[in-house]
XYZ file of C-alpha atoms in Angstrom:
323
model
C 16.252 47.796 19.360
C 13.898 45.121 21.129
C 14.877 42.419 19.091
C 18.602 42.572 19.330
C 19.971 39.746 21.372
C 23.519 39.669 23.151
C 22.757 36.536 24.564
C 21.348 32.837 23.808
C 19.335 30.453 25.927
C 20.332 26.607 26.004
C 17.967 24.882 24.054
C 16.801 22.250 26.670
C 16.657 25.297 29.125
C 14.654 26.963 26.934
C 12.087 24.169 26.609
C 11.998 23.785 29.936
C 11.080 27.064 31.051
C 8.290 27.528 28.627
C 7.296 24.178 29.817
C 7.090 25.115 33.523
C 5.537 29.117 32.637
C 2.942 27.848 30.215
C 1.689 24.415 32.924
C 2.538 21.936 30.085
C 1.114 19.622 29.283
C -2.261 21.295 28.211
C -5.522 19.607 28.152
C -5.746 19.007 24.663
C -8.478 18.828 21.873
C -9.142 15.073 20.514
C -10.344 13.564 17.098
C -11.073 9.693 16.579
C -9.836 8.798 13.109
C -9.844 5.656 11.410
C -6.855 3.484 11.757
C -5.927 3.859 7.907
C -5.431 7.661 8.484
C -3.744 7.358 11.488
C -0.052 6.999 10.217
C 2.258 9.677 11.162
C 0.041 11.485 14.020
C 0.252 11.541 17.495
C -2.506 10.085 19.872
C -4.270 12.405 22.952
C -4.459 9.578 25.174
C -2.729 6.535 26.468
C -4.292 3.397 24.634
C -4.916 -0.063 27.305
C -5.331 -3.313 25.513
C -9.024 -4.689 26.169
C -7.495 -8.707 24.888
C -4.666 -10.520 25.307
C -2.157 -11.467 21.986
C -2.032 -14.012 20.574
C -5.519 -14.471 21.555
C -4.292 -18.143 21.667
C -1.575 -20.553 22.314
C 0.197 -20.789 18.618
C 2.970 -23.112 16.928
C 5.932 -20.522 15.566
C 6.918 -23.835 13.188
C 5.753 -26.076 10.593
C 5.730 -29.697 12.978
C 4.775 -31.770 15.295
C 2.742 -30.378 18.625
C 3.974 -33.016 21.464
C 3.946 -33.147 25.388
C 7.619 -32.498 26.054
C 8.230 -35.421 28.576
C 8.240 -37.831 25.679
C 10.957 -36.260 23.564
C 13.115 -34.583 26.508
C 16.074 -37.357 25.581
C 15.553 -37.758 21.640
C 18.896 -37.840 19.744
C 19.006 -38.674 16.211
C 20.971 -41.953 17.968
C 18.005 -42.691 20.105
C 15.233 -41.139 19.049
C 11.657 -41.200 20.025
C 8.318 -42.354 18.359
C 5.050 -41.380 18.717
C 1.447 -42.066 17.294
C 0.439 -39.359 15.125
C -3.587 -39.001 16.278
C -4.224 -36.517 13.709
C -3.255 -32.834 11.470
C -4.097 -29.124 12.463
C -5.793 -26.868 10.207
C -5.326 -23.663 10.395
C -8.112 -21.193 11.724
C -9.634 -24.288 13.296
C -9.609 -25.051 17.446
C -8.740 -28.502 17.222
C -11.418 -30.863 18.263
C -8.854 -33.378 19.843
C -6.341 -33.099 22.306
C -2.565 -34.798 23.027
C -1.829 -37.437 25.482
C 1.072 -38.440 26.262
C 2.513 -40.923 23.352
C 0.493 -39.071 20.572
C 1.198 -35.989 18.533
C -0.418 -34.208 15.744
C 0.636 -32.646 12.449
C 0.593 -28.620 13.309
C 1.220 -25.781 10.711
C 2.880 -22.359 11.597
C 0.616 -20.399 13.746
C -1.465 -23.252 14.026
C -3.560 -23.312 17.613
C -1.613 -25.679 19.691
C -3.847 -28.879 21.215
C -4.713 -29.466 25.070
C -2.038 -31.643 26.696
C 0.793 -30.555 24.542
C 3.856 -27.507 25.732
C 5.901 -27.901 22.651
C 6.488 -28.391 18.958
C 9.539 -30.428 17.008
C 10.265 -28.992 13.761
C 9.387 -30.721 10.628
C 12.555 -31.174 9.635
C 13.669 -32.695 13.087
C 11.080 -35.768 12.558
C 10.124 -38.328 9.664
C 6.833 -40.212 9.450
C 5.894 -44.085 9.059
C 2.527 -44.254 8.990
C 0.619 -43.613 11.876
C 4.236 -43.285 13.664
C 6.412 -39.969 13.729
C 10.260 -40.475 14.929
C 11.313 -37.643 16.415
C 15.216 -37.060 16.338
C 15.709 -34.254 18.299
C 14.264 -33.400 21.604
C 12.375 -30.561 22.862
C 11.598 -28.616 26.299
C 8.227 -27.134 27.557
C 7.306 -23.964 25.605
C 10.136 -24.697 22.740
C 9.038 -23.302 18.895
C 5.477 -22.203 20.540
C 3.849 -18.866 21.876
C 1.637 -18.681 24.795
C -1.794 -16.583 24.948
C -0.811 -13.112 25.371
C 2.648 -13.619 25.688
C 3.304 -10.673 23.402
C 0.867 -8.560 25.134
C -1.061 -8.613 27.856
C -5.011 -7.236 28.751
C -4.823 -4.177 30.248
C -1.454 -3.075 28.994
C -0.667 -0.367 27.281
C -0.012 -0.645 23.867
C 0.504 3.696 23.191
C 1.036 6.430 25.466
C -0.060 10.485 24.993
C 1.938 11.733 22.836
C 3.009 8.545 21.037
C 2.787 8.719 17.448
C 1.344 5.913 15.186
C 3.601 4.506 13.010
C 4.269 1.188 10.664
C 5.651 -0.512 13.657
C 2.633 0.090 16.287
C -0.215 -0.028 13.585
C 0.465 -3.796 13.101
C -0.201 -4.280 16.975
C -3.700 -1.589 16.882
C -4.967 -3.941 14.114
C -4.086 -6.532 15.353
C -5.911 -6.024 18.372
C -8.827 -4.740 16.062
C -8.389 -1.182 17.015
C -10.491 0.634 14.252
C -10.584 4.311 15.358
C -7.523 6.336 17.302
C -7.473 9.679 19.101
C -5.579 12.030 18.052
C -4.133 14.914 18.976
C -6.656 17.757 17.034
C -4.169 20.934 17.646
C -4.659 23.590 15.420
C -1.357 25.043 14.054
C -0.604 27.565 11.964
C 2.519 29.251 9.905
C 3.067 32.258 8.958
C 6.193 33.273 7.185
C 7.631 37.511 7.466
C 9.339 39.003 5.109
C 8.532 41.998 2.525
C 11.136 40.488 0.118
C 9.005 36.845 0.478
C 6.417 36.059 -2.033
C 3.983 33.163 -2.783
C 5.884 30.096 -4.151
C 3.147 30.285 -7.547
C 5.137 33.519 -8.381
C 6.095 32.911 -11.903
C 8.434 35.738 -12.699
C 10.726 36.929 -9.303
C 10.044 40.635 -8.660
C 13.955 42.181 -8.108
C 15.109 41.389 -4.741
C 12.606 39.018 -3.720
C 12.508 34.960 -3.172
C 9.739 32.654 -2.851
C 8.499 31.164 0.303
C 10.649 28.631 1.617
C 10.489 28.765 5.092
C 6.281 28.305 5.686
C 6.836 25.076 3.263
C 9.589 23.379 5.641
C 8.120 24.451 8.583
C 5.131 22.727 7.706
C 6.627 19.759 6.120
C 9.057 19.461 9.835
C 5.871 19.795 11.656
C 3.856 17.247 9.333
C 7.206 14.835 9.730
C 6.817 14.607 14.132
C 2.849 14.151 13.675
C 1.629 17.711 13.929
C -0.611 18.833 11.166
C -0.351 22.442 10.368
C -1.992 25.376 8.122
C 0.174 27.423 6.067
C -1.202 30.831 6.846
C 0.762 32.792 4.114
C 2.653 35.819 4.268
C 2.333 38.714 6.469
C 4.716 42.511 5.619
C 7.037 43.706 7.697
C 4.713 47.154 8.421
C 4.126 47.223 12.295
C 0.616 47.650 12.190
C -0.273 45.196 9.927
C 2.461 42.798 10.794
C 0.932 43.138 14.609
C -2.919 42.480 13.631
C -2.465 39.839 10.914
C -0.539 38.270 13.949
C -3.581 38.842 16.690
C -5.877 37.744 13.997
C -4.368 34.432 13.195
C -3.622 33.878 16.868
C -7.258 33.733 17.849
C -7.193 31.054 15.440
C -4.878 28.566 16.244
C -3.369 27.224 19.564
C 0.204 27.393 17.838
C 1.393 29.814 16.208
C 4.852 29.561 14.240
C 6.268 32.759 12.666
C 9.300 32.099 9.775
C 11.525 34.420 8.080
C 11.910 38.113 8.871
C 15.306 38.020 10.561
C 16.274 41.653 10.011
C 16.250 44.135 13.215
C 12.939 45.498 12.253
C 11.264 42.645 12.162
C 12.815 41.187 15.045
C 11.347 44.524 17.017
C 8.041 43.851 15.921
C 7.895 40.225 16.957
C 8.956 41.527 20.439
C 6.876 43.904 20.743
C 3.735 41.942 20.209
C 4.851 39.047 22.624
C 5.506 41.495 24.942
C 2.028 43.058 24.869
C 0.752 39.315 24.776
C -1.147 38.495 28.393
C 0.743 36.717 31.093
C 3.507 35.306 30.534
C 4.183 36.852 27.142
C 7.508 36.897 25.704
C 9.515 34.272 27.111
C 12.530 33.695 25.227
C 15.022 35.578 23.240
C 17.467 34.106 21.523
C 18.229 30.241 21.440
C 21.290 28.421 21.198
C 20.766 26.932 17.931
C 21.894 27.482 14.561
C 20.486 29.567 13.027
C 18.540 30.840 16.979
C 19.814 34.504 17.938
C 16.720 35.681 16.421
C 14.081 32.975 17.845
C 11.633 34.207 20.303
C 9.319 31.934 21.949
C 5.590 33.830 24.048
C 2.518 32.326 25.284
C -0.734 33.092 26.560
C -1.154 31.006 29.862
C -4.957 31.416 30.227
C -5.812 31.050 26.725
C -3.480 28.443 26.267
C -1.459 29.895 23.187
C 2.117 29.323 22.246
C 3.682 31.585 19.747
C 7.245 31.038 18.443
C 9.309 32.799 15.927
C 12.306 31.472 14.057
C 14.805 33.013 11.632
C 14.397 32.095 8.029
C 16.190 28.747 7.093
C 17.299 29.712 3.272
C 20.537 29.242 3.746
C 20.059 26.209 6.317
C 18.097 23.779 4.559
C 19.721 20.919 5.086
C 21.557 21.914 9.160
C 18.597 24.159 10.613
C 15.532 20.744 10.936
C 18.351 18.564 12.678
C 19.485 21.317 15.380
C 15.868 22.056 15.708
């Protein structure tokens, strides 16, 4: 029996060694896509920040914009005053700068004036007039944001591999990144079984179920940015099991087979990985639960990775986390 397995590969081992017999990483296919439908895949290529952000020096409070020096000592005891020489708008470069004695009304994420380093909070000062007392003092930088102090030009914002998610599309749109490219991998599932059928089935034949595995497989796959086809069912019979295999393999670059955990199926899936061109079959048997059945072959020249896992029926909820 070909597919009978005494004993299991570490999982991390197991990675590594198709890693190192199949020269990962591959060269890759890539697909721009517009930022709105980038959520949730993975990008081909590192991505290098062409600006600076902020893009300009910004207030992070509601207050006054001042040149440090004159407020370094203000208490509410002894505090300071200062001439207030005008208000910042926001979206506007003031047209004005500060010396030293002035300051200027400055919003949150306002663009902070030539000549001053800091801002006093709003609630820290109280106007007269033309003069501002400021009751608390402040050091160079305090409550502002420098030009590109959040990111640089020429950084990089994602690497290959990376996938796009709420937390890094915020900085891509920021830095008006409209397109991304992704990773364009085709992948495709088919699940084994003669007791599977289509999930549509109305009315369960006797001793049959309804397709599971290919669903989760695809949704697991969909969850760590990998879009996949659900290929459908293939029988157990050798010869058909074997060409509906080749077939869909000339496809796809990655080919998942779920389900069919008997012996007999578990022969056939060797038997084809074995016949599969250099490396072929490369693991038996992982050290995962459920993973005495899982085989893992690939195709070094054509660049093809075929796995096969046990079906997950019982394992709903344990199988995706050891995975």
């Amino acid at each position: 029996m070909a597919g009978f397995v005494k004993e299991v590969t570490p999982r991390l081992k197991a990675l590594e060694y198709t890693a190192e017999e199949l020269f990962f990483p591959w060269d890759i296919r890539s697909s721009d896509i517009p930022l709105d439908r980038a959520l949730g895949r993975r990008i081909s290529r590192s991505l290098i920040s062409e600006a600076p952000y902020p893009p300009f020096t910004r207030s992070l409070r509601d207050g006054y914009a001042v040149y440090s020096p004159d407020v370094v000592a203000a208490t509410s005891g002894t505090p300071s005053f200062l001439r207030k020489n005008g208000d910042i708008s926001m979206g506007t470069v003031p047209a004005f700068g500060i010396s030293s004695g002035c300051t200027a009304a400055i919003p949150t994420g306002g663009v902070l004036p030539e000549g001053a380093d800091a801002v006093v909070m709003l609630e820290d000062t109280t106007a007269a007039g033309d003069w501002i007392e400021i009751r608390r003092g402040v050091q160079s930088g305090e409550n502002i944001i420098s030009a590109g102090e959040e990111i640089s030009s020429g950084s990089k914002l994602l690497g290959r591999g990376d996938m796009v998610d709420f937390r890094s599309v915020s900085v891509l749109s920021a830095l008006g990144v409209k397109n991304v490219p992704a990773i364009d991998m085709r992948i495709s599932i088919l699940s084994t079984g003669d007791e599977i059928v289509p999930v549509e089935t109305a009315a369960l034949p006797p001793g049959c179920v309804r397709d599971a595995n290919g669903w989760s497989v695809r949704a697991l796959l969909e969850r760590h940015g990998f879009s996949a086809d659900y290929a459908g069912i293939v029988s157990d019979d050798g010869d058909s099991f074997e060409k509906r295999v080749m077939d869909e393999l000339e496809k796809c670059d990655v080919l998942v087979l779920s389900g069919g955990s008997s012996v007999g199926i578990r022969d056939h899936c060797s038997q084809v990985l074995e016949a599969l061109p250099a490396p072929g079959l490369l693991v038996r048997g992982i050290n995962i639960m459920p993973g005495k059945p899982a085989l893992i072959a690939g195709c070094r020249e054509d660049k093809n990775l075929l796995s096969a896992f046990p079906g997950i029926r019982c394992h709903v909820l344990r199988w995706p986390m050891s995975f």
